[in-house]
XYZ file of C-alpha atoms in Angstrom:
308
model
C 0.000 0.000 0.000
C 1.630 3.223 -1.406
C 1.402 6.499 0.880
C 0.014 9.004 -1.194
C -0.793 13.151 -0.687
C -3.198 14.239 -2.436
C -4.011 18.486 -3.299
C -7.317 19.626 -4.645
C -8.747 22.730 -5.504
C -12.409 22.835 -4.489
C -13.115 25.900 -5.352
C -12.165 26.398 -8.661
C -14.681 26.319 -11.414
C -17.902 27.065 -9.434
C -17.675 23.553 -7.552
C -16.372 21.425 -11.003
C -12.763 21.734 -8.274
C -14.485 19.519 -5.665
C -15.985 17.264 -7.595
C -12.754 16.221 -9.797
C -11.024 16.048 -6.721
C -13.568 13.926 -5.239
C -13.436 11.905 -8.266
C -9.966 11.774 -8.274
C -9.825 10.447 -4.908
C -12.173 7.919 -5.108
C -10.446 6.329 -8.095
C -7.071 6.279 -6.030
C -8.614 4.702 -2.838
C -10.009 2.025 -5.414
C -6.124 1.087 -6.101
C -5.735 0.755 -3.012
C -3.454 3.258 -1.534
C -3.702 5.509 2.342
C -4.385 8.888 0.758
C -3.315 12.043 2.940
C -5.601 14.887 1.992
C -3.058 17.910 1.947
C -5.980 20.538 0.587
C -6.029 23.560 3.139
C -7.860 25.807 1.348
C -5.196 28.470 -0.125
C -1.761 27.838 -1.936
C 0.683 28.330 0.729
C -1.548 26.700 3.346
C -1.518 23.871 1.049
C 2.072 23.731 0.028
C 3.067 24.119 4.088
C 1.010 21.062 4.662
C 2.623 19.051 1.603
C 6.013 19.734 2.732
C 5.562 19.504 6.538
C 4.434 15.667 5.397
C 6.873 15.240 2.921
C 9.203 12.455 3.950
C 6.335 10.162 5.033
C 4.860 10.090 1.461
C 5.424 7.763 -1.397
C 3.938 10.567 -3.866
C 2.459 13.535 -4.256
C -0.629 14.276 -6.958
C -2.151 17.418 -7.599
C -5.416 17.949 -8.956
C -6.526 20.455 -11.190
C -4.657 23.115 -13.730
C -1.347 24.582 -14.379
C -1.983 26.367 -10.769
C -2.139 23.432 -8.981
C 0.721 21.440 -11.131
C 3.105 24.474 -10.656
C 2.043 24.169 -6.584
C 2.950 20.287 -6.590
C 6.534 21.304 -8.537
C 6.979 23.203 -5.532
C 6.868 20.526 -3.080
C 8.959 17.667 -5.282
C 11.507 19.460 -7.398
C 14.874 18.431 -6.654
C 13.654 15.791 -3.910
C 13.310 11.959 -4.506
C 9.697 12.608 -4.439
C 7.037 11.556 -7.857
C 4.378 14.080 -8.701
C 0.855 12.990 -10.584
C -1.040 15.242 -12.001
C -4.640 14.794 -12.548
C -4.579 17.943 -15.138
C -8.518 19.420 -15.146
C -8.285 22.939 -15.590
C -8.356 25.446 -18.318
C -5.435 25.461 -19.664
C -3.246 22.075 -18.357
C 0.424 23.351 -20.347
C 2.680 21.312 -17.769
C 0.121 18.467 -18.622
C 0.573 18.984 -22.032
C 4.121 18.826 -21.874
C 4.800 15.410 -20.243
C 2.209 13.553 -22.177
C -0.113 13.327 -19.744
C -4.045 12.792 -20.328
C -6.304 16.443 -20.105
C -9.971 16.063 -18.909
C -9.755 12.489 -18.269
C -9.546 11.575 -14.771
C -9.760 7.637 -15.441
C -6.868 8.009 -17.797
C -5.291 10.435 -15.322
C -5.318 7.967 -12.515
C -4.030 4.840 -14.925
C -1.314 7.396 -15.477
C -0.683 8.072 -11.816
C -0.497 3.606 -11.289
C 1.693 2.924 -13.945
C 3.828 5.555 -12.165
C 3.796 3.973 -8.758
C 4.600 0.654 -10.397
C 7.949 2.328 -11.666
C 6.444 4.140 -15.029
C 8.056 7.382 -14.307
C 9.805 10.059 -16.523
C 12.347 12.724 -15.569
C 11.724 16.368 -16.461
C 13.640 19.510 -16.188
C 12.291 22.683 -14.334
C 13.274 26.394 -13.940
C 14.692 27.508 -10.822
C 13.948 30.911 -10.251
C 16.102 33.026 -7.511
C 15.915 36.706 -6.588
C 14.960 38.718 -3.149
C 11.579 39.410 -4.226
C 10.065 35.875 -4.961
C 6.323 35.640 -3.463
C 6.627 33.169 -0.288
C 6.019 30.368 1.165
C 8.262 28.905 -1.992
C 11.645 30.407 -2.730
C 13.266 29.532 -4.693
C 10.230 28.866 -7.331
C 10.269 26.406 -9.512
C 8.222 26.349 -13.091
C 7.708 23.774 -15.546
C 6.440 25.357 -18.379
C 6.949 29.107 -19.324
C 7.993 31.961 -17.149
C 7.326 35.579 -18.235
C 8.508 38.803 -17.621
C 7.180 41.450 -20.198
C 3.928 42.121 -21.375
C 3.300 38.831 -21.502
C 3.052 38.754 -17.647
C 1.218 41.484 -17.985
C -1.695 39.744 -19.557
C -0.986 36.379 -17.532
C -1.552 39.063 -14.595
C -4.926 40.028 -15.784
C -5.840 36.238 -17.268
C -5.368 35.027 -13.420
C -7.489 37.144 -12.354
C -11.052 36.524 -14.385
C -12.765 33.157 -14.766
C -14.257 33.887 -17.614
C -13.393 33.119 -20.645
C -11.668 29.606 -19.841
C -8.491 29.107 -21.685
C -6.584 30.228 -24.501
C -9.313 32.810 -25.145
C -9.095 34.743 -21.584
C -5.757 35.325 -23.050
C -7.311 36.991 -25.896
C -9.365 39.025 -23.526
C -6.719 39.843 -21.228
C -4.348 41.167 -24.754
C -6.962 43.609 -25.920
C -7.228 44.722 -22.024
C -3.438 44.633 -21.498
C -2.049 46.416 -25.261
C -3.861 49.836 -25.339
C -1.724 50.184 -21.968
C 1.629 49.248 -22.892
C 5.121 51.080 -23.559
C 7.988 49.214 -24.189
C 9.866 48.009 -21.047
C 13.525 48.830 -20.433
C 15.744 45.672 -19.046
C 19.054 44.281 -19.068
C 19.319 40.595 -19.684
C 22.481 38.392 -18.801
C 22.228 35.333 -21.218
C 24.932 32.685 -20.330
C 27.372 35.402 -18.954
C 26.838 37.701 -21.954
C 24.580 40.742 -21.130
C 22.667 43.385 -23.243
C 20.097 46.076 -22.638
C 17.269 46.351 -24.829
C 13.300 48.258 -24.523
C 11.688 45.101 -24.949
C 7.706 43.536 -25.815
C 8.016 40.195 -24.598
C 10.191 38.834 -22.477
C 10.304 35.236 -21.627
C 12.050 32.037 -20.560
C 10.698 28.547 -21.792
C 11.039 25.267 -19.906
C 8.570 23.773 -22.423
C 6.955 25.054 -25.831
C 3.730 26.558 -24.710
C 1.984 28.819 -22.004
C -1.371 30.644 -22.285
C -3.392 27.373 -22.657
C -1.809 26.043 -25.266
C -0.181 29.153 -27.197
C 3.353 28.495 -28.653
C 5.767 30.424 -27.134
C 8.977 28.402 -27.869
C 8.173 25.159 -30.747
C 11.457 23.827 -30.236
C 11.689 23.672 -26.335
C 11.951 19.969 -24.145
C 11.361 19.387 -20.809
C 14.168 16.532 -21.183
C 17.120 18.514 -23.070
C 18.867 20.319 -19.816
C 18.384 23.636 -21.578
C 15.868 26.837 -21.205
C 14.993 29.120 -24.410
C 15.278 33.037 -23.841
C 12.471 34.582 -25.685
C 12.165 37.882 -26.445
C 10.798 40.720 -29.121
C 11.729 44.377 -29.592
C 9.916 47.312 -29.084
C 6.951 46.906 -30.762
C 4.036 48.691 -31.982
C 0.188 48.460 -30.703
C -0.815 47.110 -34.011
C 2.771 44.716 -33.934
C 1.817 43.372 -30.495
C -1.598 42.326 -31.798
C 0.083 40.240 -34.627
C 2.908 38.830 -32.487
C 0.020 37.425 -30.052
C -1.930 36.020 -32.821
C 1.174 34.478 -34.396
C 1.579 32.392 -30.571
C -1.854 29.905 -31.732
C 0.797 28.193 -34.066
C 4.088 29.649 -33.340
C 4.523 31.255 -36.388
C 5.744 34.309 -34.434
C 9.592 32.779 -35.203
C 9.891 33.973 -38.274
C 9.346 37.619 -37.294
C 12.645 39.906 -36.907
C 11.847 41.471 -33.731
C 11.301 37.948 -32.355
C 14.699 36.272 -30.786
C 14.779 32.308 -29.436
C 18.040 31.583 -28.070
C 19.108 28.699 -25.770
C 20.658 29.146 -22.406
C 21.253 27.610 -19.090
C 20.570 30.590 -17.038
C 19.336 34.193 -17.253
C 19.055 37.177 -15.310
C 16.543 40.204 -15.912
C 16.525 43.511 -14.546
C 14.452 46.406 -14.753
C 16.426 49.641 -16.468
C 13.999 52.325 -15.908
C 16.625 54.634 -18.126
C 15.290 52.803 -21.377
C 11.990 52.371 -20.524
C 8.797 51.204 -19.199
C 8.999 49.535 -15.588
C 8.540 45.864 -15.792
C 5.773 43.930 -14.534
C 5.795 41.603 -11.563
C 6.728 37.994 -13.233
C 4.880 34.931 -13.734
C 5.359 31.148 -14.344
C 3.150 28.644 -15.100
C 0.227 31.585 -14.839
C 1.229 32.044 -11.218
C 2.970 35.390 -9.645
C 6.726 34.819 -8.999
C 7.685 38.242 -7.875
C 9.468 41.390 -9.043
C 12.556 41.683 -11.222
C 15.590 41.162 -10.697
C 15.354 37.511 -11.095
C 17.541 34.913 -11.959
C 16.207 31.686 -13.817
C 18.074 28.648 -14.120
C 17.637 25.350 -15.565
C 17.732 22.184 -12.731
C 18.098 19.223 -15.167
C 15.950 15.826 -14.431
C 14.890 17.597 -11.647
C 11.172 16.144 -11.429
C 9.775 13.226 -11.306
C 6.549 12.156 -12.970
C 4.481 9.707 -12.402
C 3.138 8.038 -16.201
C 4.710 11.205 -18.042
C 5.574 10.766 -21.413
């Protein structure tokens, strides 16, 4: 019998959050297993709990969306500890991006055994460092996309409605988020090699997509030991508008104001002398904290349980 914490979110989605994790739970008690319900009600209450029973648990699984996969990264990145993700929320990216089933529980939980009988995969994450990460977690880990330009910006304002679900409260949150913008001044150290630049879009990439399923980075792997530095130029209203229609298909690549380059770590920082003050950052669609920040790639870092 396998020892296994369990996080849901029950009250996300006008009660659809309690009864996936209900569902969720009932299917893992069928396999058997002593389930410790970690749910406290908020994020950090929730994480506290997860680590405080940490080394008496054979797994951890999270259910719900990117929110509640990016909390369960928190608790078993770079520890011996296997996440499972039962991904049911709106937009599911670090789901996505290990193979796992979206809006299946069944599946989700066949995933989840086949982990605890030694199907398993090993992923990298972000590490993010800097004095002004949000607590309880520093340093903060991501597995998908963090971002730091007007992209956080509209991850900012996406977090905060309920509806639309998905790719298009993205949508909703550009239009809100473009009239607004000037360019941002920063100064990014790639690698050791540092530039300054009044930037659109600034962003680092664990895996290829963010948003709900918006391209960001087509050629980035959770399993290659690398991040992707993504940013554009400067851009214009009307610019900005194409660059975030370009990210349904990642055709944005091809544009010159658009640079992908690999790295291993990055730091931003803010250079009100060029321009616009940067937003707070986010990853995985949660708040990280202000700039500076430092973002570094742990390799194999994760384990999880059935990914792909």
């Amino acid at each position: 019998m396998r020892t296994v914490g369990i996080i849901t979110n029950p009250t996300s989605g006008s009660g659809r959050g309690a009864r996936r994790g209900a569902e969720a739970k009932a299917a893992l008690a069928a396999g058997g297993h002593h389930l410790v319900d970690l749910s406290r009600g908020s994020w950090a209450a929730s994480y506290e709990a997860a680590v405080a029973h940490r080394a008496s648990l054979d797994a951890l699984v999270v259910v719900g969306g990117d929110g509640m996969a990016h909390l369960g990264l928190q608790v078993c990145a770079e520890t011996d500890l296997p996440l499972g993700i039962v991904a049911a929320g709106s937009g599911d990216d670090i789901a996505a991006s290990v193979g796992l089933p979206r809006h299946d529980i069944p599946a989700a939980v066949t995933r989840i055994e086949a982990g605890l009988r030694g199907d398993t995969m090993r992923v990298d994450v972000g590490k993010v460092e800097g004095g002004s990460i949000e607590e309880p977690a520093s340093p903060r880990y991501f597995g998908a996309v963090l971002s730091a330009g007007l992209d956080a910006a509209v991850a900012s304002y996406a977090r905060a409605i309920s509806f639309p679900r998905g790719p298009l409260k993205y949508k909703v949150a550009t239009a809100r988020e473009v009239p607004r913008f000037r360019p941002y001044g920063v100064r990014v150290t790639a690698d050791g090699r540092e530039r300054t630049m009044r930037c659109t879009l600034v962003a680092i990439a664990n895996a290829s997509v963010f948003g709900g399923g918006l391209v960001i980075s087509p050629e980035s792997s959770v399993t290659d030991g690398r991040l992707e530095l993504v940013t554009a130029d400067g851009m214009s209203k009307r610019d900005i508008v194409r660059l975030f229609a370009k990210l349904r298909d990642g055709s944005h690549v091809t544009d010159p104001l658009v640079r992908i380059e690999q790295v291993e770590s990055v730091t931003i920082v803010p250079d009100g002398s060029l321009g616009a003050a940067l937003p707070p950052a986010f990853a995985d669609g949660e708040l990280v904290g202000a700039t500076p920040l430092t973002v570094t790639v742990a390799p194999r870092a994760l384990t999880v349980l059935g990914g792909k």
